[in-house]
Amino acid sequence: MTVKIGVIGTGAIGRDHARRINQVLAGGRITALSDVNRASAEAVRDSIAPDAEVFATGEELIASAHVDAVLVTSWGATHEQYVLAAIAGGKPCFCEKPLATTAEGAKRIVDAEVAFGRRLVQVGFMRRYDAGYVALKQAVETRTGAPVMVHAAHRNPSVPEAYTTPMAIHDTLIHEIDVFRWLLDDDYVSARVTFPRSCARTHAKLRDPQIVTLTTAKGVVINTEIFVNCHYGYDIQCEVVGEDGVARLPEPMAVRMRLNAQLQNPILTDWKDRFVASYDVELQDFLKAAAAGTATGPTSWDGYMAAVAADACVAAQENEGEAIAITYPARPALYV
Ligand code: NAI
Ligand code: ISE
């Protein structure tokens, strides 16, 4: 079966996922596109998805008889309305992170999916599909002994002018918030934020860098540096310290060179390249589950848990140095 896919939001990642579905993966075809900037959807149709119809709104796209499943790749604040519409229509939906920009919004999605009674939503936490993180998880579970600490860094060379301090959490740290829950099989109990002096490349509405400390229910302390104007490259670091040893996220494969009297290792500069293989695997998984009328991988509950922790991190930014408690309701049976 070929799953007919509609894409809402045809910017950087929407276009890239459309390319994946039509040119790389098996079992799906882009039949519909929508973007508030219609010209962007038309450009994707013309370059990547010649069979696709361009719809004026996401809601019309979701309702179309030529759409079996939906990709929500618009701006974060618009995800909730489309995911809720997809659930109401009984259509599997892949939603890029964040599931919603508030915990209340993510909870409305959980409640709608639970009321529907079957999984329909996969959240785009692609790091769970990354070969490096999968190997790290295996090492943590079988070699290093019980985890005690995690040291991590999420560095972007630069971000757009509109990117502000809370976005460092909702847009950027959200990947770590999810992947550490999965990596450690644990949940968070508190968040704390410290700001070093801001770097010269930032602006008044973005304190950069920052250090977020998350503590888990099992007592693991996770320090993550977020530095989104680091200039030198796109760099994701993670080291787990266990009772018996230390495990480190592998570096992306790169050709080491001896040049100009230096030993050199190139560093990536674009997030699209860093996780290219995991985007392929997560969307192939989505297509397979969507063909069976359901969803797999990271759940709405994972999206909700991440949103609760993210809200606590933003509160911690606003109360520098204070530990902000993180609590959740019980997990519904659909997600056990
Ligand atoms: P972008 O700004 O390049 O593209 C977003 C597109 O959505 C734009 O074309 C915009 O016109 C459209 N849009 C905005 N509001 C809309 C609405 N109400 N209805 C339909 N279209 C609308 O942004 P980008 O980088 O593609 O990010 C999109 C989403 O993907 C964000 O949630 C972002 O966090 C996520 N993302 C995930 C990544 C990952 O590694 N998993 C990487 C980059 C982005
Ligand atoms: C972007 O939206 C992503 O998801 C990237 O993975 C992240 O590194 C970047 O900070 C976000 O803005």
mmCIF file of C-alpha atoms and ligand atoms in Angstrom:
data_model
loop_
_atom_site.group_PDB
_atom_site.id
_atom_site.type_symbol
_atom_site.label_atom_id
_atom_site.label_comp_id
_atom_site.label_asym_id
_atom_site.label_seq_id
_atom_site.Cartn_x
_atom_site.Cartn_y
_atom_site.Cartn_z
ATOM 1 C CA MET A 1 0.000 0.000 0.000
ATOM 2 C CA THR A 2 1.182 3.530 -0.768
ATOM 3 C CA VAL A 3 0.227 5.948 2.006
ATOM 4 C CA LYS A 4 -1.003 9.295 0.652
ATOM 5 C CA ILE A 5 0.727 12.012 2.658
ATOM 6 C CA GLY A 6 -0.193 15.660 3.198
ATOM 7 C CA VAL A 7 2.481 18.073 4.461
ATOM 8 C CA ILE A 8 1.512 21.185 6.453
ATOM 9 C CA GLY A 9 4.393 23.676 6.562
ATOM 10 C CA THR A 10 6.817 23.506 3.657
ATOM 11 C CA GLY A 11 9.807 25.381 5.100
ATOM 12 C CA ALA A 12 13.211 23.831 5.795
ATOM 13 C CA ILE A 13 12.195 20.550 7.365
ATOM 14 C CA GLY A 14 8.812 20.172 5.612
ATOM 15 C CA ARG A 15 10.555 20.362 2.252
ATOM 16 C CA ASP A 16 13.263 17.951 3.409
ATOM 17 C CA HIS A 17 10.717 15.408 4.699
ATOM 18 C CA ALA A 18 8.712 15.724 1.447
ATOM 19 C CA ARG A 19 11.911 14.960 -0.494
ATOM 20 C CA ARG A 20 12.539 11.935 1.755
ATOM 21 C CA ILE A 21 9.068 10.533 1.210
ATOM 22 C CA ASN A 22 9.053 10.984 -2.562
ATOM 23 C CA GLN A 23 12.701 10.248 -3.317
ATOM 24 C CA VAL A 24 14.246 8.113 -0.568
ATOM 25 C CA LEU A 25 11.708 6.070 1.394
ATOM 26 C CA ALA A 26 9.305 3.300 0.414
ATOM 27 C CA GLY A 27 5.546 3.191 0.925
ATOM 28 C CA GLY A 28 4.519 6.858 0.772
ATOM 29 C CA ARG A 29 3.691 9.566 -1.770
ATOM 30 C CA ILE A 30 3.128 13.292 -1.217
ATOM 31 C CA THR A 31 -0.395 14.086 -2.450
ATOM 32 C CA ALA A 32 -1.080 17.367 -0.651
ATOM 33 C CA LEU A 33 0.786 20.439 0.559
ATOM 34 C CA SER A 34 -0.192 23.520 2.524
ATOM 35 C CA ASP A 35 1.656 26.538 3.885
ATOM 36 C CA VAL A 36 0.556 30.002 5.007
ATOM 37 C CA ASN A 37 3.058 31.108 2.412
ATOM 38 C CA ARG A 38 1.329 29.459 -0.567
ATOM 39 C CA ALA A 39 4.289 30.142 -2.852
ATOM 40 C CA SER A 40 6.446 27.908 -0.639
ATOM 41 C CA ALA A 41 4.002 24.977 -0.991
ATOM 42 C CA GLU A 42 3.840 25.551 -4.759
ATOM 43 C CA ALA A 43 7.626 25.557 -4.983
ATOM 44 C CA VAL A 44 7.780 22.187 -3.194
ATOM 45 C CA ARG A 45 5.098 20.826 -5.527
ATOM 46 C CA ASP A 46 7.037 22.033 -8.569
ATOM 47 C CA SER A 47 10.409 20.717 -7.437
ATOM 48 C CA ILE A 48 9.621 17.591 -5.417
ATOM 49 C CA ALA A 49 5.959 16.550 -5.427
ATOM 50 C CA PRO A 50 4.403 16.951 -8.884
ATOM 51 C CA ASP A 51 1.233 14.963 -7.959
ATOM 52 C CA ALA A 52 0.434 17.110 -4.934
ATOM 53 C CA GLU A 53 -2.546 19.429 -4.637
ATOM 54 C CA VAL A 54 -1.852 22.709 -2.818
ATOM 55 C CA PHE A 55 -4.484 23.519 -0.161
ATOM 56 C CA ALA A 56 -5.231 26.974 1.276
ATOM 57 C CA THR A 57 -5.417 25.680 4.848
ATOM 58 C CA GLY A 58 -4.084 22.761 6.855
ATOM 59 C CA GLU A 59 -7.593 21.830 7.922
ATOM 60 C CA GLU A 60 -8.740 21.439 4.280
ATOM 61 C CA LEU A 61 -5.674 19.295 3.582
ATOM 62 C CA ILE A 62 -6.436 17.020 6.552
ATOM 63 C CA ALA A 63 -10.057 16.613 5.417
ATOM 64 C CA SER A 64 -9.079 15.666 1.842
ATOM 65 C CA ALA A 65 -10.004 12.166 0.666
ATOM 66 C CA HIS A 66 -6.578 12.074 -1.038
ATOM 67 C CA VAL A 67 -4.749 12.299 2.293
ATOM 68 C CA ASP A 68 -4.320 9.161 4.456
ATOM 69 C CA ALA A 69 -1.764 10.607 6.888
ATOM 70 C CA VAL A 70 -0.343 14.021 7.776
ATOM 71 C CA LEU A 71 3.081 15.554 8.416
ATOM 72 C CA VAL A 72 2.929 18.685 10.600
ATOM 73 C CA THR A 73 6.092 20.684 9.927
ATOM 74 C CA SER A 74 4.863 24.232 10.413
ATOM 75 C CA TRP A 75 6.060 26.561 13.218
ATOM 76 C CA GLY A 76 5.833 25.031 16.681
ATOM 77 C CA ALA A 77 3.027 27.275 17.935
ATOM 78 C CA THR A 78 0.739 26.012 15.139
ATOM 79 C CA HIS A 79 1.255 22.262 15.697
ATOM 80 C CA GLU A 80 -1.515 21.708 18.228
ATOM 81 C CA GLN A 81 -4.405 22.828 16.001
ATOM 82 C CA TYR A 82 -3.322 20.527 13.150
ATOM 83 C CA VAL A 83 -2.564 17.498 15.311
ATOM 84 C CA LEU A 84 -5.986 17.841 16.958
ATOM 85 C CA ALA A 85 -7.626 18.075 13.527
ATOM 86 C CA ALA A 86 -5.767 14.956 12.345
ATOM 87 C CA ILE A 87 -6.895 13.010 15.418
ATOM 88 C CA ALA A 88 -10.477 14.220 14.909
ATOM 89 C CA GLY A 89 -10.243 12.913 11.333
ATOM 90 C CA GLY A 90 -8.753 9.565 12.499
ATOM 91 C CA LYS A 91 -5.594 10.141 10.400
ATOM 92 C CA PRO A 92 -2.069 9.164 11.527
ATOM 93 C CA CYS A 93 0.017 12.273 12.098
ATOM 94 C CA PHE A 94 3.772 12.831 12.306
ATOM 95 C CA CYS A 95 4.343 16.066 14.223
ATOM 96 C CA GLU A 96 7.736 17.734 14.300
ATOM 97 C CA LYS A 97 8.976 18.811 17.698
ATOM 98 C CA PRO A 98 7.692 20.420 19.798
ATOM 99 C CA LEU A 99 4.331 18.623 19.955
ATOM 100 C CA ALA A 100 2.970 21.877 21.382
ATOM 101 C CA THR A 101 4.620 24.967 22.814
ATOM 102 C CA THR A 102 2.815 24.633 26.174
ATOM 103 C CA ALA A 103 2.177 21.661 28.433
ATOM 104 C CA GLU A 104 -1.560 22.442 28.367
ATOM 105 C CA GLY A 105 -1.559 22.231 24.567
ATOM 106 C CA ALA A 106 0.293 18.912 24.580
ATOM 107 C CA LYS A 107 -2.124 17.555 27.214
ATOM 108 C CA ARG A 108 -5.093 18.429 24.976
ATOM 109 C CA ILE A 109 -3.496 16.245 22.280
ATOM 110 C CA VAL A 110 -2.934 13.372 24.739
ATOM 111 C CA ASP A 111 -6.565 13.630 25.896
ATOM 112 C CA ALA A 112 -7.885 13.642 22.310
ATOM 113 C CA GLU A 113 -5.782 10.619 21.340
ATOM 114 C CA VAL A 114 -6.778 8.703 24.471
ATOM 115 C CA ALA A 115 -10.453 9.492 23.740
ATOM 116 C CA PHE A 116 -9.952 8.259 20.151
ATOM 117 C CA GLY A 117 -8.589 5.018 21.641
ATOM 118 C CA ARG A 118 -5.707 4.251 19.267
ATOM 119 C CA ARG A 119 -2.273 5.756 18.710
ATOM 120 C CA LEU A 120 -2.278 8.192 15.790
ATOM 121 C CA VAL A 121 0.580 10.558 16.668
ATOM 122 C CA GLN A 122 4.357 10.202 16.314
ATOM 123 C CA VAL A 123 6.481 13.108 17.585
ATOM 124 C CA GLY A 124 9.607 13.998 15.579
ATOM 125 C CA PHE A 125 12.153 13.173 18.294
ATOM 126 C CA MET A 126 14.528 11.685 15.730
ATOM 127 C CA ARG A 127 17.500 11.269 18.064
ATOM 128 C CA ARG A 128 15.891 8.053 19.351
ATOM 129 C CA TYR A 129 16.548 6.676 15.841
ATOM 130 C CA ASP A 130 20.155 7.887 15.623
ATOM 131 C CA ALA A 131 22.667 5.018 15.460
ATOM 132 C CA GLY A 132 25.012 6.866 17.865
ATOM 133 C CA TYR A 133 22.349 7.368 20.538
ATOM 134 C CA VAL A 134 21.133 3.767 20.105
ATOM 135 C CA ALA A 135 24.718 2.517 20.683
ATOM 136 C CA LEU A 136 25.109 4.871 23.659
ATOM 137 C CA LYS A 137 21.881 3.553 25.201
ATOM 138 C CA GLN A 138 23.087 0.002 24.803
ATOM 139 C CA ALA A 139 26.404 0.869 26.501
ATOM 140 C CA VAL A 140 24.594 2.603 29.367
ATOM 141 C CA GLU A 141 22.264 -0.364 29.857
ATOM 142 C CA THR A 142 24.924 -3.089 29.659
ATOM 143 C CA ARG A 143 28.411 -1.687 30.387
ATOM 144 C CA THR A 144 28.764 1.507 32.422
ATOM 145 C CA GLY A 145 26.774 0.566 35.536
ATOM 146 C CA ALA A 146 23.960 2.704 36.907
ATOM 147 C CA PRO A 147 24.121 6.268 35.510
ATOM 148 C CA VAL A 148 25.056 9.005 37.969
ATOM 149 C CA MET A 149 25.642 12.100 35.811
ATOM 150 C CA VAL A 150 25.272 13.280 32.230
ATOM 151 C CA HIS A 151 27.309 16.094 30.664
ATOM 152 C CA ALA A 152 25.888 17.337 27.379
ATOM 153 C CA ALA A 153 26.100 20.212 24.926
ATOM 154 C CA HIS A 154 23.798 21.424 22.125
ATOM 155 C CA ARG A 155 25.652 23.954 20.010
ATOM 156 C CA ASN A 156 24.382 25.679 16.877
ATOM 157 C CA PRO A 157 26.684 27.944 14.828
ATOM 158 C CA SER A 158 23.984 30.648 14.753
ATOM 159 C CA VAL A 159 20.201 31.103 14.909
ATOM 160 C CA PRO A 160 17.767 33.486 13.205
ATOM 161 C CA GLU A 161 17.321 36.995 14.657
ATOM 162 C CA ALA A 162 13.805 36.094 15.900
ATOM 163 C CA TYR A 163 15.147 33.329 18.190
ATOM 164 C CA THR A 164 14.781 34.344 21.857
ATOM 165 C CA THR A 165 15.811 32.993 25.293
ATOM 166 C CA PRO A 166 12.771 30.682 25.855
ATOM 167 C CA MET A 167 13.241 29.198 22.352
ATOM 168 C CA ALA A 168 16.551 27.764 23.558
ATOM 169 C CA ILE A 169 14.305 25.450 25.577
ATOM 170 C CA HIS A 170 11.227 24.836 23.373
ATOM 171 C CA ASP A 171 13.077 24.730 20.079
ATOM 172 C CA THR A 172 16.543 23.428 20.965
ATOM 173 C CA LEU A 173 16.872 21.756 24.398
ATOM 174 C CA ILE A 174 13.593 19.903 23.720
ATOM 175 C CA HIS A 175 15.691 17.280 21.858
ATOM 176 C CA GLU A 176 17.831 16.627 24.970
ATOM 177 C CA ILE A 177 14.777 16.724 27.243
ATOM 178 C CA ASP A 178 13.277 13.851 25.264
ATOM 179 C CA VAL A 179 16.382 11.855 24.508
ATOM 180 C CA PHE A 180 17.609 11.739 28.127
ATOM 181 C CA ARG A 181 14.245 10.387 29.369
ATOM 182 C CA TRP A 182 14.607 7.639 26.763
ATOM 183 C CA LEU A 183 18.343 7.080 27.275
ATOM 184 C CA LEU A 184 18.082 6.767 31.070
ATOM 185 C CA ASP A 185 14.550 5.333 31.228
ATOM 186 C CA ASP A 186 13.796 7.981 33.841
ATOM 187 C CA ASP A 187 11.695 11.120 34.403
ATOM 188 C CA TYR A 188 12.612 14.575 35.657
ATOM 189 C CA VAL A 189 11.892 16.015 39.079
ATOM 190 C CA SER A 190 13.484 19.466 38.805
ATOM 191 C CA ALA A 191 15.157 21.999 36.512
ATOM 192 C CA ARG A 192 17.634 24.779 37.216
ATOM 193 C CA VAL A 193 19.230 27.298 34.817
ATOM 194 C CA THR A 194 22.486 29.245 35.088
ATOM 195 C CA PHE A 195 23.544 31.961 32.660
ATOM 196 C CA PRO A 196 27.248 32.634 32.109
ATOM 197 C CA ARG A 197 27.973 36.055 30.644
ATOM 198 C CA SER A 198 26.325 36.366 27.214
ATOM 199 C CA CYS A 199 28.542 36.007 24.162
ATOM 200 C CA ALA A 200 29.196 38.955 21.856
ATOM 201 C CA ARG A 201 27.332 37.345 18.902
ATOM 202 C CA THR A 202 23.949 37.300 20.657
ATOM 203 C CA HIS A 203 21.353 40.085 20.999
ATOM 204 C CA ALA A 204 19.235 41.664 23.770
ATOM 205 C CA LYS A 205 16.415 39.073 23.591
ATOM 206 C CA LEU A 206 18.649 35.993 23.696
ATOM 207 C CA ARG A 207 20.827 35.098 26.668
ATOM 208 C CA ASP A 208 23.399 32.769 25.155
ATOM 209 C CA PRO A 209 24.938 30.445 26.283
ATOM 210 C CA GLN A 210 23.041 28.897 29.173
ATOM 211 C CA ILE A 211 23.405 25.793 31.317
ATOM 212 C CA VAL A 212 20.359 23.716 32.222
ATOM 213 C CA THR A 213 20.565 21.235 35.093
ATOM 214 C CA LEU A 214 17.876 18.544 35.147
ATOM 215 C CA THR A 215 17.594 16.108 38.052
ATOM 216 C CA THR A 216 15.788 12.804 37.514
ATOM 217 C CA ALA A 217 13.587 10.665 39.771
ATOM 218 C CA LYS A 218 16.464 8.150 40.102
ATOM 219 C CA GLY A 219 18.793 10.987 41.179
ATOM 220 C CA VAL A 220 20.828 11.438 37.981
ATOM 221 C CA VAL A 221 22.037 15.024 37.477
ATOM 222 C CA ILE A 222 22.193 16.150 33.838
ATOM 223 C CA ASN A 223 24.063 19.309 32.874
ATOM 224 C CA THR A 224 23.409 20.565 29.352
ATOM 225 C CA GLU A 225 25.068 23.575 27.790
ATOM 226 C CA ILE A 226 22.967 25.288 25.128
ATOM 227 C CA PHE A 227 25.092 27.602 22.990
ATOM 228 C CA VAL A 228 23.308 28.641 19.805
ATOM 229 C CA ASN A 229 25.837 31.223 18.575
ATOM 230 C CA CYS A 230 28.901 29.040 19.041
ATOM 231 C CA HIS A 231 30.056 30.011 15.538
ATOM 232 C CA TYR A 232 32.380 27.044 14.874
ATOM 233 C CA GLY A 233 29.814 24.365 13.907
ATOM 234 C CA TYR A 234 26.767 22.239 14.747
ATOM 235 C CA ASP A 235 27.943 20.136 17.631
ATOM 236 C CA ILE A 236 25.981 17.683 19.784
ATOM 237 C CA GLN A 237 27.861 16.195 22.726
ATOM 238 C CA CYS A 238 26.759 13.722 25.375
ATOM 239 C CA GLU A 239 28.699 11.821 28.009
ATOM 240 C CA VAL A 240 27.052 9.498 30.536
ATOM 241 C CA VAL A 241 28.987 8.820 33.752
ATOM 242 C CA GLY A 242 28.005 5.509 35.320
ATOM 243 C CA GLU A 243 29.102 3.727 38.497
ATOM 244 C CA ASP A 244 31.554 1.520 36.544
ATOM 245 C CA GLY A 245 32.544 3.661 33.571
ATOM 246 C CA VAL A 246 31.834 6.480 31.154
ATOM 247 C CA ALA A 247 30.127 6.280 27.731
ATOM 248 C CA ARG A 248 30.261 8.991 25.092
ATOM 249 C CA LEU A 249 28.021 9.697 22.081
ATOM 250 C CA PRO A 250 30.063 8.843 18.947
ATOM 251 C CA GLU A 251 31.169 11.764 16.775
ATOM 252 C CA PRO A 252 29.645 11.850 13.271
ATOM 253 C CA MET A 253 31.826 10.026 10.750
ATOM 254 C CA ALA A 254 34.406 12.380 9.246
ATOM 255 C CA VAL A 255 37.615 11.958 7.286
ATOM 256 C CA ARG A 256 40.616 12.849 9.434
ATOM 257 C CA MET A 257 43.235 14.774 7.487
ATOM 258 C CA ARG A 258 46.867 15.712 7.860
ATOM 259 C CA LEU A 259 47.086 19.088 6.169
ATOM 260 C CA ASN A 260 49.095 22.269 6.572
ATOM 261 C CA ALA A 261 50.990 20.894 9.556
ATOM 262 C CA GLN A 262 47.720 20.113 11.361
ATOM 263 C CA LEU A 263 45.719 17.028 12.224
ATOM 264 C CA GLN A 264 42.170 18.008 11.175
ATOM 265 C CA ASN A 265 38.684 16.614 11.748
ATOM 266 C CA PRO A 266 35.898 18.498 9.969
ATOM 267 C CA ILE A 267 32.861 19.469 12.084
ATOM 268 C CA LEU A 268 29.340 19.671 10.598
ATOM 269 C CA THR A 269 27.639 23.048 10.408
ATOM 270 C CA ASP A 270 23.998 22.170 9.579
ATOM 271 C CA TRP A 271 21.484 20.189 11.699
ATOM 272 C CA LYS A 272 20.088 18.621 8.495
ATOM 273 C CA ASP A 273 23.362 16.763 7.968
ATOM 274 C CA ARG A 274 23.910 15.724 11.590
ATOM 275 C CA PHE A 275 20.754 13.602 11.840
ATOM 276 C CA VAL A 276 20.064 12.846 8.171
ATOM 277 C CA ALA A 277 20.009 9.069 8.668
ATOM 278 C CA SER A 278 17.735 9.213 11.704
ATOM 279 C CA TYR A 279 15.163 11.370 9.870
ATOM 280 C CA ASP A 280 15.033 8.650 7.226
ATOM 281 C CA VAL A 281 14.509 5.882 9.778
ATOM 282 C CA GLU A 282 11.869 7.737 11.819
ATOM 283 C CA LEU A 283 9.793 8.581 8.742
ATOM 284 C CA GLN A 284 10.086 5.051 7.345
ATOM 285 C CA ASP A 285 8.727 3.867 10.691
ATOM 286 C CA PHE A 286 5.907 6.404 10.420
ATOM 287 C CA LEU A 287 4.953 5.236 6.921
ATOM 288 C CA LYS A 288 4.877 1.603 8.015
ATOM 289 C CA ALA A 289 2.621 2.298 10.998
ATOM 290 C CA ALA A 290 0.434 4.729 9.027
ATOM 291 C CA ALA A 291 -0.231 1.997 6.437
ATOM 292 C CA ALA A 292 -1.780 0.046 9.322
ATOM 293 C CA GLY A 293 -3.806 3.100 10.436
ATOM 294 C CA THR A 294 -1.780 3.776 13.569
ATOM 295 C CA ALA A 295 1.462 5.382 14.821
ATOM 296 C CA THR A 296 4.679 4.211 16.457
ATOM 297 C CA GLY A 297 7.845 5.711 18.016
ATOM 298 C CA PRO A 298 7.814 8.732 20.335
ATOM 299 C CA THR A 299 4.257 9.233 21.608
ATOM 300 C CA SER A 300 2.031 12.178 22.418
ATOM 301 C CA TRP A 301 2.766 11.295 26.038
ATOM 302 C CA ASP A 302 6.497 11.748 25.333
ATOM 303 C CA GLY A 303 5.670 15.075 23.677
ATOM 304 C CA TYR A 304 3.609 16.070 26.703
ATOM 305 C CA MET A 305 6.297 15.019 29.207
ATOM 306 C CA ALA A 306 8.837 17.028 27.224
ATOM 307 C CA ALA A 307 6.504 20.044 27.218
ATOM 308 C CA VAL A 308 6.029 19.870 31.010
ATOM 309 C CA ALA A 309 9.800 19.722 31.533
ATOM 310 C CA ALA A 310 10.313 22.520 28.980
ATOM 311 C CA ASP A 311 7.850 24.791 30.803
ATOM 312 C CA ALA A 312 9.768 24.127 34.041
ATOM 313 C CA CYS A 313 13.043 25.003 32.277
ATOM 314 C CA VAL A 314 11.565 28.295 31.053
ATOM 315 C CA ALA A 315 10.383 29.046 34.616
ATOM 316 C CA ALA A 316 13.934 28.207 35.737
ATOM 317 C CA GLN A 317 15.319 30.700 33.183
ATOM 318 C CA GLU A 318 13.046 33.347 34.699
ATOM 319 C CA ASN A 319 14.240 32.453 38.223
ATOM 320 C CA GLU A 320 17.935 31.955 37.624
ATOM 321 C CA GLY A 321 19.603 29.522 40.029
ATOM 322 C CA GLU A 322 16.326 28.269 41.569
ATOM 323 C CA ALA A 323 15.305 24.620 41.304
ATOM 324 C CA ILE A 324 11.833 24.402 39.722
ATOM 325 C CA ALA A 325 9.911 21.212 40.580
ATOM 326 C CA ILE A 326 8.567 19.043 37.744
ATOM 327 C CA THR A 327 5.466 16.883 38.320
ATOM 328 C CA TYR A 328 3.221 14.920 35.940
ATOM 329 C CA PRO A 329 -0.132 13.157 36.129
ATOM 330 C CA ALA A 330 -0.280 9.339 35.826
ATOM 331 C CA ARG A 331 0.501 7.871 32.386
ATOM 332 C CA PRO A 332 -2.650 6.740 30.506
ATOM 333 C CA ALA A 333 -2.847 3.018 29.608
ATOM 334 C CA LEU A 334 -2.597 3.866 25.868
ATOM 335 C CA TYR A 335 1.073 4.791 26.409
ATOM 336 C CA VAL A 336 2.201 2.008 28.744
HETATM 337 P P1 NAI B 1 10.690 27.104 8.693
HETATM 338 O O1 NAI B 1 10.409 28.476 9.195
HETATM 339 O O2 NAI B 1 11.779 26.897 7.718
HETATM 340 O O3 NAI B 1 9.370 26.483 8.051
HETATM 341 C C1 NAI B 1 8.126 26.534 8.678
HETATM 342 C C2 NAI B 1 7.054 26.700 7.603
HETATM 343 O O4 NAI B 1 5.767 26.653 8.240
HETATM 344 C C3 NAI B 1 7.143 28.034 6.860
HETATM 345 O O5 NAI B 1 7.155 27.789 5.464
HETATM 346 C C4 NAI B 1 5.890 28.776 7.296
HETATM 347 O O6 NAI B 1 5.372 29.631 6.292
HETATM 348 C C5 NAI B 1 4.951 27.627 7.608
HETATM 349 N N1 NAI B 1 3.846 27.957 8.510
HETATM 350 C C6 NAI B 1 3.883 28.750 9.597
HETATM 351 N N2 NAI B 1 2.680 28.776 10.193
HETATM 352 C C7 NAI B 1 1.871 27.981 9.472
HETATM 353 C C8 NAI B 1 0.525 27.594 9.578
HETATM 354 N N3 NAI B 1 -0.281 28.045 10.566
HETATM 355 N N4 NAI B 1 0.017 26.727 8.652
HETATM 356 C C9 NAI B 1 0.805 26.258 7.654
HETATM 357 N N5 NAI B 1 2.091 26.613 7.486
HETATM 358 C C10 NAI B 1 2.618 27.451 8.389
HETATM 359 O O7 NAI B 1 10.913 26.215 9.999
HETATM 360 P P2 NAI B 1 11.586 24.780 10.106
HETATM 361 O O8 NAI B 1 12.995 24.921 10.493
HETATM 362 O O9 NAI B 1 11.223 23.972 8.917
HETATM 363 O O10 NAI B 1 10.816 24.211 11.401
HETATM 364 C C11 NAI B 1 9.493 23.727 11.314
HETATM 365 C C12 NAI B 1 9.221 22.818 12.522
HETATM 366 O O11 NAI B 1 10.142 21.728 12.482
HETATM 367 C C13 NAI B 1 9.448 23.501 13.871
HETATM 368 O O12 NAI B 1 8.518 23.008 14.794
HETATM 369 C C14 NAI B 1 10.856 23.062 14.263
HETATM 370 O O13 NAI B 1 11.043 23.032 15.657
HETATM 371 C C15 NAI B 1 10.908 21.679 13.686
HETATM 372 N N6 NAI B 1 12.278 21.275 13.332
HETATM 373 C C16 NAI B 1 12.712 20.060 13.728
HETATM 374 C C17 NAI B 1 14.002 19.677 13.486
HETATM 375 C C18 NAI B 1 14.495 18.376 13.981
HETATM 376 O O14 NAI B 1 15.699 18.214 14.056
HETATM 377 N N7 NAI B 1 13.628 17.439 14.309
HETATM 378 C C19 NAI B 1 14.934 20.521 12.752
HETATM 379 C C20 NAI B 1 14.355 21.765 12.313
HETATM 380 C C21 NAI B 1 13.071 22.106 12.594
HETATM 381 C C1 ISE B 2 16.029 23.348 15.226
HETATM 382 O O1 ISE B 2 14.644 23.581 15.143
HETATM 383 C C2 ISE B 2 16.293 21.903 15.485
HETATM 384 O O2 ISE B 2 15.452 21.121 15.773
HETATM 385 C C3 ISE B 2 17.718 21.577 15.565
HETATM 386 O O3 ISE B 2 17.911 20.199 15.742
HETATM 387 C C4 ISE B 2 18.278 22.341 16.746
HETATM 388 O O4 ISE B 2 19.667 22.091 16.850
HETATM 389 C C5 ISE B 2 18.067 23.827 16.582
HETATM 390 O O5 ISE B 2 18.547 24.489 17.732
HETATM 391 C C6 ISE B 2 16.587 24.130 16.400
HETATM 392 O O6 ISE B 2 16.417 25.506 16.188
#
